[in-house]
Amino acid sequence: MDSNINRGQLKRWNDNKGFGFIKPDNDSSKDVFLHISALKGMNRRPKVGDTIVYNVFTENGDKQKAFNARIDGVTQARSAPAARSNNQYKKGKVSYTVFLSILFIASVFLSILTNHVPFLILPFYLAVSVLTFILYAVDKSAAKNGSWRTSENTLHLFSLIGGWPGGLIAQQTLRHKSKKQPFRTVFWLTALLNTGMFIWLHTPEGSTALHLLMSSIVT
């Protein structure tokens, strides 16, 4: 492993996937792969044109990857006490999101007890939420490894059909998709639409439509 300090310019960067490529200043013919996880303590994300200071190692014989990287001229992130304070805030936020998800599932259970919706609705929500959580976990792992990602449309679709409680817990506990505001906006829209649909099932029209659907599935 070559641990010498290197410098280069970030020539390509995919902020959605969190990786890009550095053109070394030493005119090397091979670009160096940079993943967001290699940048420690930066107070902003990288962009094309940034000068990156980094160590490099060679993987699989010829692929060069950066580690211990930093953006030249960019100050380090907040101090340790501030970081601890922020971590306490995040823990509170996690507790809130878990509570919100559990509250919704409890509402589904209560609706079953009061005979407003059939029992199968509960295992459906639980199964889709678990599957959605798994999709988030797989996508985060792929983001770290620079491999094929799960599309955001797929994550939104599973949230829309009932997996949003699992998606909400995944965002906070896995620290994935929790800061990307466009994604979060669409996510909350899918959660509201699904919740609205669930509330609609308590109306005479919704109840009739649901029972017709269940009957067609059974038969």
Coordinates of C-alpha atoms in Angstrom, one line a residue:
M1 CA 0.0 0.0 0.0
D2 CA 1.3 3.4 -1.0
S3 CA 0.6 5.8 1.8
N4 CA 2.3 8.9 0.3
I5 CA 0.3 12.1 0.3
N6 CA -1.1 13.0 -3.1
R7 CA -3.0 15.9 -4.6
G8 CA -5.3 16.1 -7.5
Q9 CA -8.4 17.8 -8.9
L10 CA -11.9 16.3 -8.7
K11 CA -12.8 16.0 -12.3
R12 CA -16.1 14.0 -11.9
W13 CA -18.5 13.8 -9.0
N14 CA -21.9 12.1 -8.6
D15 CA -23.4 13.7 -5.4
N16 CA -26.4 11.4 -5.5
K17 CA -24.3 8.3 -5.3
G18 CA -21.5 9.8 -3.3
F19 CA -18.5 9.1 -5.4
G20 CA -16.3 10.5 -8.1
F21 CA -12.8 10.5 -9.7
I22 CA -9.7 12.6 -9.0
K23 CA -7.2 13.6 -11.7
P24 CA -3.8 13.4 -10.0
D25 CA -1.5 16.4 -10.3
N26 CA 1.4 14.1 -11.2
D27 CA -0.2 13.4 -14.6
S28 CA -0.9 9.8 -13.8
S29 CA -2.8 8.1 -16.6
K30 CA -5.2 6.5 -14.1
D31 CA -7.9 8.5 -12.3
V32 CA -8.3 7.8 -8.6
F33 CA -11.7 6.7 -7.2
L34 CA -13.0 8.8 -4.4
H35 CA -15.9 7.8 -2.1
I36 CA -17.6 10.2 0.2
S37 CA -16.7 8.0 3.2
A38 CA -13.0 8.7 2.5
L39 CA -13.5 12.4 3.3
K40 CA -13.4 12.8 7.1
G41 CA -14.4 15.9 9.1
M42 CA -15.3 18.1 6.1
N43 CA -18.0 20.8 6.7
R44 CA -19.2 20.5 3.1
R45 CA -19.5 18.0 0.3
P46 CA -17.0 18.0 -2.5
K47 CA -17.7 19.4 -6.0
V48 CA -16.0 19.3 -9.4
G49 CA -12.9 21.4 -9.5
D50 CA -12.0 20.9 -5.8
T51 CA -8.4 20.1 -5.0
I52 CA -8.3 16.9 -3.0
V53 CA -5.4 15.9 -0.7
Y54 CA -5.4 12.2 -0.2
N55 CA -3.6 8.9 0.3
V56 CA -4.0 6.2 -2.2
F57 CA -4.0 2.4 -2.4
T58 CA -4.3 0.0 -5.3
E59 CA -7.2 -2.5 -5.3
N60 CA -7.6 -5.5 -7.5
G61 CA -4.3 -5.0 -9.2
D62 CA -5.0 -1.7 -11.0
K63 CA -7.9 0.3 -9.5
Q64 CA -6.7 3.2 -7.4
K65 CA -8.8 4.4 -4.5
A66 CA -8.3 7.4 -2.2
F67 CA -8.4 7.3 1.6
N68 CA -7.8 9.8 4.4
A69 CA -8.9 12.4 2.0
R70 CA -9.7 16.1 2.5
I71 CA -10.7 19.1 0.4
D72 CA -7.8 21.5 0.2
G73 CA -8.6 24.8 1.8
V74 CA -11.8 23.7 3.5
T75 CA -11.8 23.9 7.3
Q76 CA -12.6 20.9 9.5
A77 CA -16.1 20.3 10.8
R78 CA -17.3 21.4 14.3
S79 CA -15.4 20.6 17.5
A80 CA -16.0 17.4 19.5
P81 CA -18.3 19.0 22.1
A82 CA -20.5 20.4 19.3
A83 CA -20.5 17.0 17.7
R84 CA -21.6 15.3 20.9
S85 CA -24.4 17.8 21.2
N86 CA -25.5 17.1 17.6
N87 CA -25.4 13.3 18.3
Q88 CA -27.7 13.9 21.3
Y89 CA -30.1 15.7 18.9
K90 CA -29.9 12.9 16.4
K91 CA -30.7 10.3 19.2
G92 CA -33.8 12.4 20.1
K93 CA -34.8 12.5 16.5
V94 CA -34.4 8.8 16.1
S95 CA -36.6 8.2 19.1
Y96 CA -39.2 10.6 17.6
T97 CA -39.3 8.8 14.2
V98 CA -39.4 5.4 15.8
F99 CA -42.3 6.6 18.0
L100 CA -44.1 8.0 15.0
S101 CA -43.8 4.7 13.1
I102 CA -44.9 2.6 16.1
L103 CA -47.9 5.0 16.6
F104 CA -49.1 4.4 13.0
I105 CA -48.8 0.7 13.3
A106 CA -50.6 0.8 16.6
S107 CA -53.4 2.8 14.8
V108 CA -53.6 0.0 12.3
F109 CA -53.9 -2.5 15.1
L110 CA -56.6 -0.5 16.8
S111 CA -58.6 -0.2 13.5
I112 CA -58.5 -4.0 13.3
L113 CA -59.8 -4.4 16.8
T114 CA -62.7 -2.1 16.1
N115 CA -63.5 -4.0 12.9
H116 CA -62.8 -1.1 10.6
V117 CA -60.2 -2.9 8.5
P118 CA -59.5 -6.6 8.0
F119 CA -56.7 -8.3 10.0
L120 CA -54.5 -8.9 6.9
I121 CA -53.8 -5.1 6.7
L122 CA -51.5 -5.4 9.7
P123 CA -49.2 -8.1 8.4
F124 CA -49.1 -6.3 5.1
Y125 CA -47.9 -3.1 6.6
L126 CA -45.3 -4.9 8.7
A127 CA -44.0 -7.0 5.8
V128 CA -43.7 -4.0 3.4
S129 CA -42.1 -1.9 6.2
V130 CA -39.5 -4.6 6.9
L131 CA -38.8 -5.0 3.2
T132 CA -38.4 -1.2 2.8
F133 CA -35.9 -1.1 5.7
I134 CA -33.9 -3.8 4.0
L135 CA -33.9 -1.9 0.7
Y136 CA -32.5 1.2 2.5
A137 CA -29.8 -1.0 4.1
V138 CA -28.8 -2.6 0.8
D139 CA -28.7 0.9 -0.9
K140 CA -26.5 2.3 1.9
S141 CA -24.1 -0.7 1.6
A142 CA -24.0 -0.2 -2.2
A143 CA -23.3 3.5 -1.7
K144 CA -20.3 2.7 0.5
N145 CA -18.9 0.2 -2.0
G146 CA -19.6 2.2 -5.1
S147 CA -21.8 -0.6 -6.5
W148 CA -25.2 -0.7 -8.1
R149 CA -27.7 1.4 -6.2
T150 CA -31.4 0.9 -5.5
S151 CA -33.3 3.6 -7.4
E152 CA -35.0 6.4 -5.4
N153 CA -38.2 5.7 -7.3
T154 CA -38.2 2.1 -5.9
L155 CA -37.8 3.4 -2.4
H156 CA -40.6 5.9 -2.9
L157 CA -42.9 3.2 -4.4
F158 CA -42.5 1.0 -1.4
S159 CA -43.1 3.9 0.9
L160 CA -46.3 4.7 -1.0
I161 CA -47.8 1.2 -0.7
G162 CA -47.2 1.1 3.0
G163 CA -43.5 0.7 3.8
W164 CA -43.0 4.3 4.9
P165 CA -42.7 3.4 8.7
G166 CA -39.8 1.1 7.9
G167 CA -38.3 3.7 5.6
L168 CA -38.6 6.4 8.2
I169 CA -36.8 4.2 10.8
A170 CA -34.1 3.3 8.2
Q171 CA -33.4 6.9 7.4
Q172 CA -32.6 7.7 11.0
T173 CA -31.1 4.5 12.4
L174 CA -29.0 3.9 9.3
R175 CA -28.2 7.6 8.6
H176 CA -29.3 7.1 5.0
K177 CA -31.3 9.5 2.9
S178 CA -31.9 11.6 6.0
K179 CA -30.3 14.8 4.8
K180 CA -31.2 14.9 1.1
Q181 CA -34.1 17.4 1.1
P182 CA -35.6 16.6 -2.4
F183 CA -35.8 12.9 -1.5
R184 CA -37.2 13.7 2.0
T185 CA -39.9 15.9 0.5
V186 CA -41.1 13.2 -1.9
F187 CA -40.8 10.6 1.0
W188 CA -43.1 12.6 3.2
L189 CA -45.5 13.1 0.4
T190 CA -45.7 9.3 -0.1
A191 CA -46.2 8.8 3.6
L192 CA -49.1 11.4 3.7
L193 CA -50.7 9.8 0.6
N194 CA -50.6 6.4 2.2
T195 CA -51.9 7.6 5.5
G196 CA -54.7 9.4 3.7
M197 CA -55.6 6.2 1.9
F198 CA -55.6 4.3 5.2
I199 CA -58.0 6.9 6.6
W200 CA -60.2 6.6 3.5
L201 CA -60.6 2.9 4.2
H202 CA -62.6 3.9 7.3
T203 CA -65.2 5.6 5.2
P204 CA -68.2 3.7 3.7
E205 CA -66.8 4.0 0.2
G206 CA -63.3 2.9 1.3
S207 CA -64.6 0.0 3.4
T208 CA -66.7 -1.3 0.5
A209 CA -63.8 -1.0 -2.0
L210 CA -61.5 -2.8 0.4
H211 CA -63.9 -5.7 1.0
L212 CA -64.4 -6.1 -2.7
L213 CA -60.7 -6.2 -3.2
M214 CA -60.2 -8.8 -0.5
S215 CA -63.0 -10.9 -1.8
S216 CA -61.5 -10.9 -5.3
I217 CA -58.1 -11.9 -3.9
V218 CA -59.6 -14.7 -1.8
T219 CA -61.7 -16.1 -4.7

